[in-house]
Amino acid sequence: MIKYIVRRTIQAIPVLFGITIVVYGILLAAPGGPTAKFAQNPRITQEMKEDFKRAWGLDQPVPVQYCRWMGFCSKEVDAKILGVLPAPAAFIGPKGWPNLLPTPLSGASNGVLHGDFGFSISTGELVNKAISRAALPTLILASSALVVWLVVAILIGVYAAIHRYSLFDQAATVFAYVGYAMPTFWLGIMLIFLFSGPGLNILPAGGMTETRVSPPFGSDDYWVYFGANTVAAILDIGKHLILPLFTLVVVSIAGDSRFVRASMLEALGQDYVRTAKAKGLPARTVTFKHALRNAMLPVVTNIGLELPLLFTGAIVTETIFSWPGMGRLTIQAINSFDYPVLMGILLIAATLTVFANLLADVAYAVVDPRITY
Amino acid sequence: MTETLSAPAPLGSPPAHEVLLDVRDMKTHFKVLDGIVPAVDGVSFSLGRGQTLGIVGESGSGKSVTALTIMRLLDIPPAVIGAESEVWFDGREILHMPLDSMRRIRGKDMAMIFQEPLTSLNPVLSIGEQIGEQVRLHLKVSRHEARDRSIESLRSVGIPSPEARIKQFPHEMSGGMRQRVMIAMALSCEPKLLIADEPTTALDVTIQAQILELLKVIQQRTGSALLLITHDLGVVAEMVDHVVVMYAGQVVEQGTANEVMLEPKAPYTMGLLESIPTAEKRGGRLSVIKGVVPSPFHLPPACRFEPRCPYAWDLCHEVAPELYPVVGSGSGRRARCHLHQAAGESRRVAALELHADAMRVGRGLKEDPA
């Protein structure tokens, strides 16, 4: 098993490397660019735009840009072959060793390989910092969504399967179709309209904290405030979490409760369930020990595939509810052609996808003894 | 899993003590979209303590449903159990008792072995866990003791190195081994009745003989009663004391194994026995029962075997035959055929002669038009 995990991790390296090339290429092929935001500003001359590009290294040929961003090439060396490709000299770091080696050896600290994602073009902030600031809110939203999603989907699915064609099952079916068909953006706005509008006004319409009471989430001041009023701060976040959480999980619950139901029905019809009944086991043991464990096998795979969606798929939800997470950061980066931030987010999302798949495969082997790696 | 029986039917009196299982007028129907399937339609038989009984019949004759009804393993609905049906087991009526009480009997006093050892074991639980959970539940013993009992049970069915086997999963075993595990599981709580539903159908011929031999040895050693369900007449001759032959949800003949196999009285049983290829019939055409099993939605109006019966006459089309006692035999010997009542007296001798003839040379050889 350990060997398998190590092998899969090593296999992930070329995959992720390929992803960086593809994503970089697609981003640069998109129309516009970091200078597009100056187009409507008459006071910015062509010369100023060129200076801006040169300062960010955007004047370099694409292979050179990519090479530097990855950390294969040194930023200081300007040598090129055919005017497009980086020259061999560019691959050597300040200490005379290849630039891609770890900082103590090569003396280089630029590029993804050295953990440096560069600076945000629109704010000048370090990409690492922008992402780590947005990661915690997303983690809070995604992990709570994951728990609610799995628990509710499995409960609905199992109960509907045991009581097939009952009123509950019919209601769950209707909910699943409606929920699955509901566009997230529309649902989010309707929820705001219902619960935060002038009528009820019982839940906040957006944000993560009550900004009139506490400092902005993530700032140093906030953590001081959090330490002093822990309970109130957690309750405050919880209150802000309800609507985005609901919006986020409805589609997943709708889809997966159907999936669990189908899987459970199949398991309940199996011969080993009849054997379990014939052994005189109580209904609860038959359902949960014998049927559910088998029913969860396909569900585990499905969950593994859906897991990354939670981190990237929160884009719409986070934007609607002004949740200061990765999704909103992604939208902001796209709108301002902030390539360094966007590349950082996409690379993290790709890594999560690769490892979520690995996690699903490992979990599969844990629950199913027939599978060995 | 749910009880839908409205009012408990007035029960008859329990059978004598030496009768372990007494099935009375069992009716199990299935409500399906196209109508009602009378899978078991008024079946009665009884089985003494420590005795063996075989239920024989082709696919769809209702023999498996009979076993599942006794075990109360059918989902209600779609299954509907007749309110007047009764099953007495060990002095108690079990067909209408609360399911909770039935659960305490299932797996402990009454155990079942299924046809498919490949799918009847849970693929994600170890052998030890699957046997052990049953032992822990019924005998209220510790985990450790349950483990010892599981090992003992596996050893008793001839599984080598059972200490290692209990850690294994079903997929790590062969079909024959899995069926042994099923038998070990069924025997783990020393049941009074063992129901085996086609226990060898899914196995290799060589393994079949081993499993049957094992069942026989175990049955004799533990003294439990055995209800063996099969379509294999050879197995019946080998294994059981008494036989019940089923056709289209009804008992058509019953008697001791020797009586039924050597002197069948119902035309259906005669046809079954005639269709067995033997060395004497070599070179002849295989004899078959003509026609097909009737659809459960369109059963013949009177005798259900009448459209396929070579001895049928007008009466068979008009009046449904009862299970008549066979003339000149013991009380347990019965056949569902008009040949065995006064109106069929004259035809009976001719029919039995025809059958004897067919058994000697094979009817196919004689009637072959080519």
CSV table of C-alpha atoms in Angstrom, one decimal, chain B residues 270 311 339 344-358 363:
chain,number,residue,atom,x,y,z
B,270,MET,CA,-43.5,-40.6,-14.1
B,311,TYR,CA,-52.9,-40.0,-19.7
B,339,LEU,CA,-56.0,-41.9,-11.8
B,344,GLY,CA,-59.7,-43.3,-12.9
B,345,GLU,CA,-59.5,-46.8,-11.7
B,346,SER,CA,-59.7,-48.4,-15.1
B,347,ARG,CA,-57.1,-46.2,-16.7
B,348,ARG,CA,-54.6,-46.5,-13.8
B,349,VAL,CA,-53.4,-50.0,-14.7
B,350,ALA,CA,-52.8,-49.1,-18.3
B,351,ALA,CA,-51.0,-45.9,-17.4
B,352,LEU,CA,-48.7,-47.7,-14.9
B,353,GLU,CA,-47.9,-50.3,-17.5
B,354,LEU,CA,-47.1,-47.7,-20.1
B,355,HIS,CA,-44.8,-46.1,-17.6
B,356,ALA,CA,-43.1,-49.4,-16.8
B,357,ASP,CA,-42.6,-50.0,-20.4
B,358,ALA,CA,-41.1,-46.5,-21.0
B,363,ARG,CA,-40.5,-44.5,-25.0
